[in-house]
């Protein structure tokens, strides 16, 4: 939804109109978030947000975006784990003079 439409929705809400979220097809929580961001942007309600964070732009909540965010978080976890394991291997190899590779038996 465009910033203009979000702003109009918030103004309707502030005027006291009812069923704004239903008419727009968004949840009340989403509309409440838009209202808080709008009020913070115009300086009417302190929310602890900086000016850049207080824009009316929101992230999409469709399934693909949520799945993408979940996968990005998982990838980040795996990369951190790999870095820790590589550091552990380097520390163990530094302690011993031999590498930690497995040798095959000669049988």
PDB file of N, CA and C in Angstrom:
ATOM      1  N   UNK A   1       0.855  -1.167   0.000  1.00  0.00           N
ATOM      2  CA  UNK A   1       0.000   0.000   0.000  1.00  0.00           C
ATOM      3  C   UNK A   1       0.906   1.236   0.000  1.00  0.00           C
ATOM      4  N   UNK A   2       0.525   2.231  -0.731  1.00  0.00           N
ATOM      5  CA  UNK A   2       1.352   3.430  -0.860  1.00  0.00           C
ATOM      6  C   UNK A   2       1.318   4.269   0.421  1.00  0.00           C
ATOM      7  N   UNK A   3       2.307   5.114   0.547  1.00  0.00           N
ATOM      8  CA  UNK A   3       2.374   5.988   1.717  1.00  0.00           C
ATOM      9  C   UNK A   3       1.163   6.915   1.786  1.00  0.00           C
ATOM     10  N   UNK A   4       0.734   7.375   0.637  1.00  0.00           N
ATOM     11  CA  UNK A   4      -0.429   8.271   0.576  1.00  0.00           C
ATOM     12  C   UNK A   4      -1.675   7.569   1.119  1.00  0.00           C
ATOM     13  N   UNK A   5      -1.894   6.327   0.704  1.00  0.00           N
ATOM     14  CA  UNK A   5      -3.067   5.591   1.174  1.00  0.00           C
ATOM     15  C   UNK A   5      -2.971   5.294   2.664  1.00  0.00           C
ATOM     16  N   UNK A   6      -1.752   5.002   3.138  1.00  0.00           N
ATOM     17  CA  UNK A   6      -1.564   4.758   4.567  1.00  0.00           C
ATOM     18  C   UNK A   6      -1.863   6.023   5.365  1.00  0.00           C
ATOM     19  N   UNK A   7      -1.370   7.151   4.859  1.00  0.00           N
ATOM     20  CA  UNK A   7      -1.611   8.424   5.546  1.00  0.00           C
ATOM     21  C   UNK A   7      -3.105   8.723   5.588  1.00  0.00           C
ATOM     22  N   UNK A   8      -3.797   8.515   4.474  1.00  0.00           N
ATOM     23  CA  UNK A   8      -5.249   8.751   4.441  1.00  0.00           C
ATOM     24  C   UNK A   8      -5.974   7.827   5.408  1.00  0.00           C
ATOM     25  N   UNK A   9      -5.521   6.573   5.502  1.00  0.00           N
ATOM     26  CA  UNK A   9      -6.141   5.629   6.429  1.00  0.00           C
ATOM     27  C   UNK A   9      -5.945   6.086   7.870  1.00  0.00           C
ATOM     28  N   UNK A  10      -4.755   6.560   8.196  1.00  0.00           N
ATOM     29  CA  UNK A  10      -4.475   7.039   9.549  1.00  0.00           C
ATOM     30  C   UNK A  10      -5.315   8.271   9.854  1.00  0.00           C
ATOM     31  N   UNK A  11      -5.438   9.167   8.897  1.00  0.00           N
ATOM     32  CA  UNK A  11      -6.261  10.365   9.123  1.00  0.00           C
ATOM     33  C   UNK A  11      -7.727   9.992   9.344  1.00  0.00           C
ATOM     34  N   UNK A  12      -8.207   9.007   8.604  1.00  0.00           N
ATOM     35  CA  UNK A  12      -9.572   8.532   8.823  1.00  0.00           C
ATOM     36  C   UNK A  12      -9.726   7.975  10.232  1.00  0.00           C
ATOM     37  N   UNK A  13      -8.711   7.228  10.666  1.00  0.00           N
ATOM     38  CA  UNK A  13      -8.732   6.645  12.000  1.00  0.00           C
ATOM     39  C   UNK A  13      -8.710   7.733  13.074  1.00  0.00           C
ATOM     40  N   UNK A  14      -7.889   8.756  12.872  1.00  0.00           N
ATOM     41  CA  UNK A  14      -7.790   9.850  13.843  1.00  0.00           C
ATOM     42  C   UNK A  14      -9.062  10.698  13.889  1.00  0.00           C
ATOM     43  N   UNK A  15      -9.786  10.743  12.781  1.00  0.00           N
ATOM     44  CA  UNK A  15     -11.067  11.468  12.763  1.00  0.00           C
ATOM     45  C   UNK A  15     -12.163  10.685  13.480  1.00  0.00           C
ATOM     46  N   UNK A  16     -11.887   9.434  13.813  1.00  0.00           N
ATOM     47  CA  UNK A  16     -12.854   8.637  14.556  1.00  0.00           C
ATOM     48  C   UNK A  16     -13.686   7.704  13.711  1.00  0.00           C
ATOM     49  N   UNK A  17     -13.354   7.540  12.457  1.00  0.00           N
ATOM     50  CA  UNK A  17     -14.106   6.618  11.626  1.00  0.00           C
ATOM     51  C   UNK A  17     -13.941   5.199  12.145  1.00  0.00           C
ATOM     52  N   UNK A  18     -14.987   4.436  12.020  1.00  0.00           N
ATOM     53  CA  UNK A  18     -14.948   3.042  12.458  1.00  0.00           C
ATOM     54  C   UNK A  18     -14.815   2.129  11.244  1.00  0.00           C
ATOM     55  N   UNK A  19     -14.334   0.949  11.479  1.00  0.00           N
ATOM     56  CA  UNK A  19     -14.184  -0.094  10.462  1.00  0.00           C
ATOM     57  C   UNK A  19     -13.203   0.286   9.359  1.00  0.00           C
ATOM     58  N   UNK A  20     -12.215   1.114   9.677  1.00  0.00           N
ATOM     59  CA  UNK A  20     -11.213   1.517   8.688  1.00  0.00           C
ATOM     60  C   UNK A  20     -10.392   0.308   8.263  1.00  0.00           C
ATOM     61  N   UNK A  21      -9.984  -0.503   9.231  1.00  0.00           N
ATOM     62  CA  UNK A  21      -9.149  -1.659   8.897  1.00  0.00           C
ATOM     63  C   UNK A  21      -9.917  -2.644   8.023  1.00  0.00           C
ATOM     64  N   UNK A  22     -11.188  -2.831   8.313  1.00  0.00           N
ATOM     65  CA  UNK A  22     -11.993  -3.761   7.518  1.00  0.00           C
ATOM     66  C   UNK A  22     -12.173  -3.253   6.092  1.00  0.00           C
ATOM     67  N   UNK A  23     -12.399  -1.960   5.938  1.00  0.00           N
ATOM     68  CA  UNK A  23     -12.613  -1.408   4.599  1.00  0.00           C
ATOM     69  C   UNK A  23     -11.342  -1.475   3.756  1.00  0.00           C
ATOM     70  N   UNK A  24     -10.174  -1.431   4.424  1.00  0.00           N
ATOM     71  CA  UNK A  24      -8.909  -1.496   3.693  1.00  0.00           C
ATOM     72  C   UNK A  24      -8.380  -2.914   3.564  1.00  0.00           C
ATOM     73  N   UNK A  25      -8.936  -3.833   4.341  1.00  0.00           N
ATOM     74  CA  UNK A  25      -8.493  -5.213   4.290  1.00  0.00           C
ATOM     75  C   UNK A  25      -7.165  -5.446   5.004  1.00  0.00           C
ATOM     76  N   UNK A  26      -6.896  -4.668   6.060  1.00  0.00           N
ATOM     77  CA  UNK A  26      -5.683  -4.854   6.856  1.00  0.00           C
ATOM     78  C   UNK A  26      -6.095  -5.119   8.295  1.00  0.00           C
ATOM     79  N   UNK A  27      -5.184  -5.671   9.065  1.00  0.00           N
ATOM     80  CA  UNK A  27      -5.496  -5.941  10.465  1.00  0.00           C
ATOM     81  C   UNK A  27      -5.468  -4.655  11.277  1.00  0.00           C
ATOM     82  N   UNK A  28      -6.111  -4.706  12.410  1.00  0.00           N
ATOM     83  CA  UNK A  28      -6.116  -3.553  13.303  1.00  0.00           C
ATOM     84  C   UNK A  28      -4.705  -3.278  13.816  1.00  0.00           C
ATOM     85  N   UNK A  29      -3.925  -4.330  14.021  1.00  0.00           N
ATOM     86  CA  UNK A  29      -2.546  -4.154  14.484  1.00  0.00           C
ATOM     87  C   UNK A  29      -1.709  -3.411  13.439  1.00  0.00           C
ATOM     88  N   UNK A  30      -1.904  -3.746  12.178  1.00  0.00           N
ATOM     89  CA  UNK A  30      -1.191  -3.057  11.098  1.00  0.00           C
ATOM     90  C   UNK A  30      -1.577  -1.587  11.073  1.00  0.00           C
ATOM     91  N   UNK A  31      -2.852  -1.325  11.164  1.00  0.00           N
ATOM     92  CA  UNK A  31      -3.341   0.055  11.162  1.00  0.00           C
ATOM     93  C   UNK A  31      -2.823   0.817  12.377  1.00  0.00           C
ATOM     94  N   UNK A  32      -2.763   0.150  13.513  1.00  0.00           N
ATOM     95  CA  UNK A  32      -2.224   0.776  14.715  1.00  0.00           C
ATOM     96  C   UNK A  32      -0.741   1.120  14.535  1.00  0.00           C
ATOM     97  N   UNK A  33       0.003   0.234  13.890  1.00  0.00           N
ATOM     98  CA  UNK A  33       1.409   0.513  13.605  1.00  0.00           C
ATOM     99  C   UNK A  33       1.575   1.712  12.694  1.00  0.00           C
ATOM    100  N   UNK A  34       0.718   1.805  11.683  1.00  0.00           N
ATOM    101  CA  UNK A  34       0.761   2.967  10.784  1.00  0.00           C
ATOM    102  C   UNK A  34       0.477   4.241  11.564  1.00  0.00           C
ATOM    103  N   UNK A  35      -0.513   4.177  12.471  1.00  0.00           N
ATOM    104  CA  UNK A  35      -0.868   5.353  13.264  1.00  0.00           C
ATOM    105  C   UNK A  35       0.305   5.790  14.132  1.00  0.00           C
ATOM    106  N   UNK A  36       0.953   4.842  14.804  1.00  0.00           N
ATOM    107  CA  UNK A  36       2.095   5.185  15.653  1.00  0.00           C
ATOM    108  C   UNK A  36       3.230   5.789  14.841  1.00  0.00           C
ATOM    109  N   UNK A  37       3.510   5.208  13.680  1.00  0.00           N
ATOM    110  CA  UNK A  37       4.569   5.742  12.826  1.00  0.00           C
ATOM    111  C   UNK A  37       4.218   7.147  12.340  1.00  0.00           C
ATOM    112  N   UNK A  38       2.963   7.360  11.988  1.00  0.00           N
ATOM    113  CA  UNK A  38       2.526   8.670  11.524  1.00  0.00           C
ATOM    114  C   UNK A  38       2.677   9.710  12.617  1.00  0.00           C
ATOM    115  N   UNK A  39       2.203   9.380  13.819  1.00  0.00           N
ATOM    116  CA  UNK A  39       2.276  10.332  14.925  1.00  0.00           C
ATOM    117  C   UNK A  39       3.720  10.616  15.313  1.00  0.00           C
ATOM    118  N   UNK A  40       4.571   9.605  15.260  1.00  0.00           N
ATOM    119  CA  UNK A  40       5.986   9.823  15.561  1.00  0.00           C
ATOM    120  C   UNK A  40       6.631  10.693  14.493  1.00  0.00           C
ATOM    121  N   UNK A  41       6.235  10.502  13.237  1.00  0.00           N
ATOM    122  CA  UNK A  41       6.823  11.272  12.136  1.00  0.00           C
ATOM    123  C   UNK A  41       6.454  12.744  12.217  1.00  0.00           C
ATOM    124  N   UNK A  42       5.238  13.027  12.690  1.00  0.00           N
ATOM    125  CA  UNK A  42       4.832  14.432  12.797  1.00  0.00           C
ATOM    126  C   UNK A  42       5.133  14.997  14.174  1.00  0.00           C
ATOM    127  N   UNK A  43       5.719  14.201  15.042  1.00  0.00           N
ATOM    128  CA  UNK A  43       6.158  14.680  16.345  1.00  0.00           C
ATOM    129  C   UNK A  43       5.062  14.828  17.379  1.00  0.00           C
ATOM    130  N   UNK A  44       3.974  14.105  17.247  1.00  0.00           N
ATOM    131  CA  UNK A  44       2.884  14.215  18.211  1.00  0.00           C
ATOM    132  C   UNK A  44       2.941  13.175  19.315  1.00  0.00           C
ATOM    133  N   UNK A  45       3.693  12.109  19.096  1.00  0.00           N
ATOM    134  CA  UNK A  45       3.731  11.054  20.089  1.00  0.00           C
ATOM    135  C   UNK A  45       5.135  10.472  20.139  1.00  0.00           C
ATOM    136  N   UNK A  46       5.824  10.599  21.252  1.00  0.00           N
ATOM    137  CA  UNK A  46       7.166  10.023  21.322  1.00  0.00           C
ATOM    138  C   UNK A  46       7.098   8.505  21.405  1.00  0.00           C
ATOM    139  N   UNK A  47       7.779   7.825  20.484  1.00  0.00           N
ATOM    140  CA  UNK A  47       7.785   6.364  20.503  1.00  0.00           C
ATOM    141  C   UNK A  47       9.191   5.812  20.567  1.00  0.00           C
ATOM    142  N   UNK A  48      10.194   6.683  20.617  1.00  0.00           N
ATOM    143  CA  UNK A  48      11.560   6.207  20.650  1.00  0.00           C
ATOM    144  C   UNK A  48      12.120   5.908  19.273  1.00  0.00           C
ATOM    145  N   UNK A  49      11.369   6.188  18.231  1.00  0.00           N
ATOM    146  CA  UNK A  49      11.840   5.949  16.874  1.00  0.00           C
ATOM    147  C   UNK A  49      12.562   7.174  16.351  1.00  0.00           C
ATOM    148  N   UNK A  50      13.560   6.948  15.524  1.00  0.00           N
ATOM    149  CA  UNK A  50      14.202   8.064  14.852  1.00  0.00           C
ATOM    150  C   UNK A  50      13.346   8.471  13.674  1.00  0.00           C
ATOM    151  N   UNK A  51      13.654   9.592  13.102  1.00  0.00           N
ATOM    152  CA  UNK A  51      12.847  10.107  11.987  1.00  0.00           C
ATOM    153  C   UNK A  51      12.817   9.121  10.826  1.00  0.00           C
ATOM    154  N   UNK A  52      13.948   8.494  10.526  1.00  0.00           N
ATOM    155  CA  UNK A  52      13.999   7.534   9.427  1.00  0.00           C
ATOM    156  C   UNK A  52      13.185   6.289   9.703  1.00  0.00           C
ATOM    157  N   UNK A  53      13.127   5.875  10.966  1.00  0.00           N
ATOM    158  CA  UNK A  53      12.373   4.685  11.312  1.00  0.00           C
ATOM    159  C   UNK A  53      10.881   4.956  11.397  1.00  0.00           C
ATOM    160  N   UNK A  54      10.501   6.200  11.499  1.00  0.00           N
ATOM    161  CA  UNK A  54       9.107   6.539  11.716  1.00  0.00           C
ATOM    162  C   UNK A  54       8.356   6.772  10.412  1.00  0.00           C
ATOM    163  N   UNK A  55       8.866   6.267   9.323  1.00  0.00           N
ATOM    164  CA  UNK A  55       8.153   6.442   8.056  1.00  0.00           C
ATOM    165  C   UNK A  55       6.967   5.502   8.010  1.00  0.00           C
ATOM    166  N   UNK A  56       6.087   5.748   7.078  1.00  0.00           N
ATOM    167  CA  UNK A  56       4.912   4.904   6.942  1.00  0.00           C
ATOM    168  C   UNK A  56       5.165   3.680   6.075  1.00  0.00           C
ATOM    169  N   UNK A  57       6.373   3.528   5.601  1.00  0.00           N
ATOM    170  CA  UNK A  57       6.701   2.358   4.800  1.00  0.00           C
ATOM    171  C   UNK A  57       6.790   1.145   5.712  1.00  0.00           C
ATOM    172  N   UNK A  58       6.142   0.073   5.325  1.00  0.00           N
ATOM    173  CA  UNK A  58       6.185  -1.160   6.101  1.00  0.00           C
ATOM    174  C   UNK A  58       6.632  -2.300   5.218  1.00  0.00           C
ATOM    175  N   UNK A  59       7.060  -3.353   5.859  1.00  0.00           N
ATOM    176  CA  UNK A  59       7.502  -4.523   5.114  1.00  0.00           C
ATOM    177  C   UNK A  59       6.293  -5.330   4.683  1.00  0.00           C
ATOM    178  N   UNK A  60       6.389  -5.991   3.554  1.00  0.00           N
ATOM    179  CA  UNK A  60       5.283  -6.849   3.137  1.00  0.00           C
ATOM    180  C   UNK A  60       5.141  -8.020   4.102  1.00  0.00           C
ATOM    181  N   UNK A  61       3.926  -8.484   4.308  1.00  0.00           N
ATOM    182  CA  UNK A  61       3.697  -9.584   5.224  1.00  0.00           C
ATOM    183  C   UNK A  61       3.232 -10.837   4.505  1.00  0.00           C
ATOM    184  N   UNK A  62       3.465 -10.905   3.191  1.00  0.00           N
ATOM    185  CA  UNK A  62       3.021 -12.099   2.488  1.00  0.00           C
ATOM    186  C   UNK A  62       3.921 -13.276   2.834  1.00  0.00           C
ATOM    187  N   UNK A  63       3.501 -14.455   2.476  1.00  0.00           N
ATOM    188  CA  UNK A  63       4.204 -15.672   2.831  1.00  0.00           C
ATOM    189  C   UNK A  63       5.619 -15.751   2.293  1.00  0.00           C
ATOM    190  N   UNK A  64       5.823 -15.275   1.075  1.00  0.00           N
ATOM    191  CA  UNK A  64       7.162 -15.333   0.484  1.00  0.00           C
ATOM    192  C   UNK A  64       8.152 -14.462   1.254  1.00  0.00           C
ATOM    193  N   UNK A  65       7.737 -13.277   1.650  1.00  0.00           N
ATOM    194  CA  UNK A  65       8.620 -12.387   2.394  1.00  0.00           C
ATOM    195  C   UNK A  65       8.946 -12.979   3.762  1.00  0.00           C
ATOM    196  N   UNK A  66       7.959 -13.578   4.419  1.00  0.00           N
ATOM    197  CA  UNK A  66       8.196 -14.195   5.718  1.00  0.00           C
ATOM    198  C   UNK A  66       9.136 -15.387   5.590  1.00  0.00           C
ATOM    199  N   UNK A  67       8.931 -16.197   4.568  1.00  0.00           N
ATOM    200  CA  UNK A  67       9.806 -17.351   4.340  1.00  0.00           C
ATOM    201  C   UNK A  67      11.218 -16.889   4.007  1.00  0.00           C
ATOM    202  N   UNK A  68      11.333 -15.844   3.209  1.00  0.00           N
ATOM    203  CA  UNK A  68      12.643 -15.298   2.865  1.00  0.00           C
ATOM    204  C   UNK A  68      13.362 -14.807   4.109  1.00  0.00           C
ATOM    205  N   UNK A  69      12.660 -14.104   4.978  1.00  0.00           N
ATOM    206  CA  UNK A  69      13.257 -13.622   6.227  1.00  0.00           C
ATOM    207  C   UNK A  69      13.698 -14.785   7.102  1.00  0.00           C
ATOM    208  N   UNK A  70      12.879 -15.833   7.169  1.00  0.00           N
ATOM    209  CA  UNK A  70      13.227 -16.997   7.973  1.00  0.00           C
ATOM    210  C   UNK A  70      14.475 -17.675   7.437  1.00  0.00           C
ATOM    211  N   UNK A  71      14.545 -17.818   6.113  1.00  0.00           N
ATOM    212  CA  UNK A  71      15.702 -18.462   5.497  1.00  0.00           C
ATOM    213  C   UNK A  71      16.969 -17.619   5.649  1.00  0.00           C
ATOM    214  N   UNK A  72      16.835 -16.305   5.550  1.00  0.00           N
ATOM    215  CA  UNK A  72      17.996 -15.430   5.751  1.00  0.00           C
ATOM    216  C   UNK A  72      18.527 -15.537   7.178  1.00  0.00           C
ATOM    217  N   UNK A  73      17.614 -15.609   8.134  1.00  0.00           N
ATOM    218  CA  UNK A  73      18.032 -15.757   9.530  1.00  0.00           C
ATOM    219  C   UNK A  73      18.733 -17.094   9.731  1.00  0.00           C
ATOM    220  N   UNK A  74      18.203 -18.139   9.151  1.00  0.00           N
ATOM    221  CA  UNK A  74      18.824 -19.470   9.275  1.00  0.00           C
ATOM    222  C   UNK A  74      20.199 -19.485   8.622  1.00  0.00           C
ATOM    223  N   UNK A  75      20.322 -18.852   7.460  1.00  0.00           N
ATOM    224  CA  UNK A  75      21.614 -18.780   6.779  1.00  0.00           C
ATOM    225  C   UNK A  75      22.625 -18.034   7.641  1.00  0.00           C
ATOM    226  N   UNK A  76      22.212 -16.945   8.264  1.00  0.00           N
ATOM    227  CA  UNK A  76      23.092 -16.195   9.140  1.00  0.00           C
ATOM    228  C   UNK A  76      23.580 -17.041  10.309  1.00  0.00           C
ATOM    229  N   UNK A  77      22.657 -17.820  10.902  1.00  0.00           N
ATOM    230  CA  UNK A  77      23.030 -18.707  11.997  1.00  0.00           C
ATOM    231  C   UNK A  77      24.060 -19.731  11.545  1.00  0.00           C
ATOM    232  N   UNK A  78      23.827 -20.308  10.372  1.00  0.00           N
ATOM    233  CA  UNK A  78      24.741 -21.335   9.867  1.00  0.00           C
ATOM    234  C   UNK A  78      26.119 -20.749   9.551  1.00  0.00           C
ATOM    235  N   UNK A  79      26.157 -19.546   9.012  1.00  0.00           N
ATOM    236  CA  UNK A  79      27.444 -18.918   8.712  1.00  0.00           C
ATOM    237  C   UNK A  79      28.216 -18.598   9.979  1.00  0.00           C
ATOM    238  N   UNK A  80      27.507 -18.121  11.010  1.00  0.00           N
ATOM    239  CA  UNK A  80      28.166 -17.864  12.293  1.00  0.00           C
ATOM    240  C   UNK A  80      28.706 -19.154  12.901  1.00  0.00           C
ATOM    241  N   UNK A  81      27.914 -20.216  12.822  1.00  0.00           N
ATOM    242  CA  UNK A  81      28.343 -21.515  13.346  1.00  0.00           C
ATOM    243  C   UNK A  81      29.580 -22.012  12.606  1.00  0.00           C
ATOM    244  N   UNK A  82      29.593 -21.853  11.301  1.00  0.00           N
ATOM    245  CA  UNK A  82      30.749 -22.278  10.506  1.00  0.00           C
ATOM    246  C   UNK A  82      32.005 -21.496  10.898  1.00  0.00           C
ATOM    247  N   UNK A  83      31.851 -20.172  11.077  1.00  0.00           N
ATOM    248  CA  UNK A  83      32.998 -19.352  11.481  1.00  0.00           C
ATOM    249  C   UNK A  83      33.542 -19.795  12.832  1.00  0.00           C
ATOM    250  N   UNK A  84      32.629 -20.117  13.761  1.00  0.00           N
ATOM    251  CA  UNK A  84      33.071 -20.577  15.078  1.00  0.00           C
ATOM    252  C   UNK A  84      33.804 -21.920  14.979  1.00  0.00           C
ATOM    253  N   UNK A  85      33.281 -22.811  14.157  1.00  0.00           N
ATOM    254  CA  UNK A  85      33.931 -24.112  13.980  1.00  0.00           C
ATOM    255  C   UNK A  85      35.300 -23.967  13.322  1.00  0.00           C
ATOM    256  N   UNK A  86      35.405 -23.079  12.338  1.00  0.00           N
ATOM    257  CA  UNK A  86      36.701 -22.851  11.695  1.00  0.00           C
ATOM    258  C   UNK A  86      37.707 -22.278  12.690  1.00  0.00           C
ATOM    259  N   UNK A  87      37.251 -21.377  13.556  1.00  0.00           N
ATOM    260  CA  UNK A  87      38.136 -20.812  14.575  1.00  0.00           C
ATOM    261  C   UNK A  87      38.567 -21.887  15.564  1.00  0.00           C
ATOM    262  N   UNK A  88      37.652 -22.779  15.912  1.00  0.00           N
ATOM    263  CA  UNK A  88      37.985 -23.865  16.834  1.00  0.00           C
ATOM    264  C   UNK A  88      38.992 -24.811  16.208  1.00  0.00           C
ATOM    265  N   UNK A  89      38.819 -25.137  14.941  1.00  0.00           N
ATOM    266  CA  UNK A  89      39.761 -26.004  14.245  1.00  0.00           C
ATOM    267  C   UNK A  89      41.135 -25.356  14.185  1.00  0.00           C
ATOM    268  N   UNK A  90      41.163 -24.061  13.867  1.00  0.00           N
ATOM    269  CA  UNK A  90      42.446 -23.348  13.801  1.00  0.00           C
ATOM    270  C   UNK A  90      43.140 -23.353  15.161  1.00  0.00           C
ATOM    271  N   UNK A  91      42.381 -23.182  16.232  1.00  0.00           N
ATOM    272  CA  UNK A  91      42.972 -23.190  17.575  1.00  0.00           C
ATOM    273  C   UNK A  91      43.508 -24.566  17.924  1.00  0.00           C
ATOM    274  N   UNK A  92      42.770 -25.617  17.573  1.00  0.00           N
ATOM    275  CA  UNK A  92      43.237 -26.977  17.861  1.00  0.00           C
ATOM    276  C   UNK A  92      44.461 -27.339  17.030  1.00  0.00           C
ATOM    277  N   UNK A  93      44.471 -26.911  15.771  1.00  0.00           N
ATOM    278  CA  UNK A  93      45.639 -27.190  14.921  1.00  0.00           C
ATOM    279  C   UNK A  93      46.852 -26.407  15.400  1.00  0.00           C
ATOM    280  N   UNK A  94      46.640 -25.222  15.937  1.00  0.00           N
ATOM    281  CA  UNK A  94      47.751 -24.428  16.449  1.00  0.00           C
ATOM    282  C   UNK A  94      48.330 -25.064  17.710  1.00  0.00           C
ATOM    283  N   UNK A  95      47.479 -25.705  18.484  1.00  0.00           N
ATOM    284  CA  UNK A  95      47.919 -26.364  19.704  1.00  0.00           C
ATOM    285  C   UNK A  95      48.742 -27.612  19.390  1.00  0.00           C
ATOM    286  N   UNK A  96      48.278 -28.406  18.438  1.00  0.00           N
ATOM    287  CA  UNK A  96      49.018 -29.583  17.978  1.00  0.00           C
ATOM    288  C   UNK A  96      49.691 -29.241  16.667  1.00  0.00           C
ATOM    289  N   UNK A  97      50.762 -29.923  16.382  1.00  0.00           N
ATOM    290  CA  UNK A  97      51.466 -29.643  15.135  1.00  0.00           C
ATOM    291  C   UNK A  97      50.865 -30.391  13.952  1.00  0.00           C
ATOM    292  N   UNK A  98      49.962 -31.309  14.207  1.00  0.00           N
ATOM    293  CA  UNK A  98      49.381 -32.091  13.107  1.00  0.00           C
ATOM    294  C   UNK A  98      47.985 -31.561  12.753  1.00  0.00           C
ATOM    295  N   UNK A  99      47.600 -31.664  11.495  1.00  0.00           N
ATOM    296  CA  UNK A  99      46.256 -31.216  11.092  1.00  0.00           C
ATOM    297  C   UNK A  99      45.190 -32.174  11.619  1.00  0.00           C
ATOM    298  N   UNK A 100      43.976 -31.717  11.666  1.00  0.00           N
ATOM    299  CA  UNK A 100      42.878 -32.518  12.203  1.00  0.00           C
ATOM    300  C   UNK A 100      42.182 -33.370  11.153  1.00  0.00           C
ATOM    301  N   UNK A 101      42.832 -33.653  10.058  1.00  0.00           N
ATOM    302  CA  UNK A 101      42.199 -34.475   9.024  1.00  0.00           C
ATOM    303  C   UNK A 101      42.268 -35.932   9.438  1.00  0.00           C
ATOM    304  N   UNK A 102      41.293 -36.701   9.022  1.00  0.00           N
ATOM    305  CA  UNK A 102      41.252 -38.137   9.323  1.00  0.00           C
ATOM    306  C   UNK A 102      42.142 -38.872   8.339  1.00  0.00           C
ATOM    307  N   UNK A 103      42.888 -39.816   8.853  1.00  0.00           N
ATOM    308  CA  UNK A 103      43.721 -40.643   7.986  1.00  0.00           C
ATOM    309  C   UNK A 103      43.066 -41.979   7.789  1.00  0.00           C
ATOM    310  N   UNK A 104      43.216 -42.502   6.600  1.00  0.00           N
ATOM    311  CA  UNK A 104      42.665 -43.835   6.305  1.00  0.00           C
ATOM    312  C   UNK A 104      43.605 -44.898   6.853  1.00  0.00           C
ATOM    313  N   UNK A 105      42.993 -45.971   7.296  1.00  0.00           N
ATOM    314  CA  UNK A 105      43.829 -47.071   7.741  1.00  0.00           C
ATOM    315  C   UNK A 105      44.417 -47.773   6.506  1.00  0.00           C
ATOM    316  N   UNK A 106      45.517 -48.437   6.681  1.00  0.00           N
ATOM    317  CA  UNK A 106      46.190 -49.073   5.531  1.00  0.00           C
ATOM    318  C   UNK A 106      45.759 -50.524   5.331  1.00  0.00           C
ATOM    319  N   UNK A 107      44.699 -50.935   5.879  1.00  0.00           N
ATOM    320  CA  UNK A 107      44.257 -52.307   5.711  1.00  0.00           C
ATOM    321  C   UNK A 107      43.636 -52.539   4.387  1.00  0.00           C
TER     322      UNK A 107
END
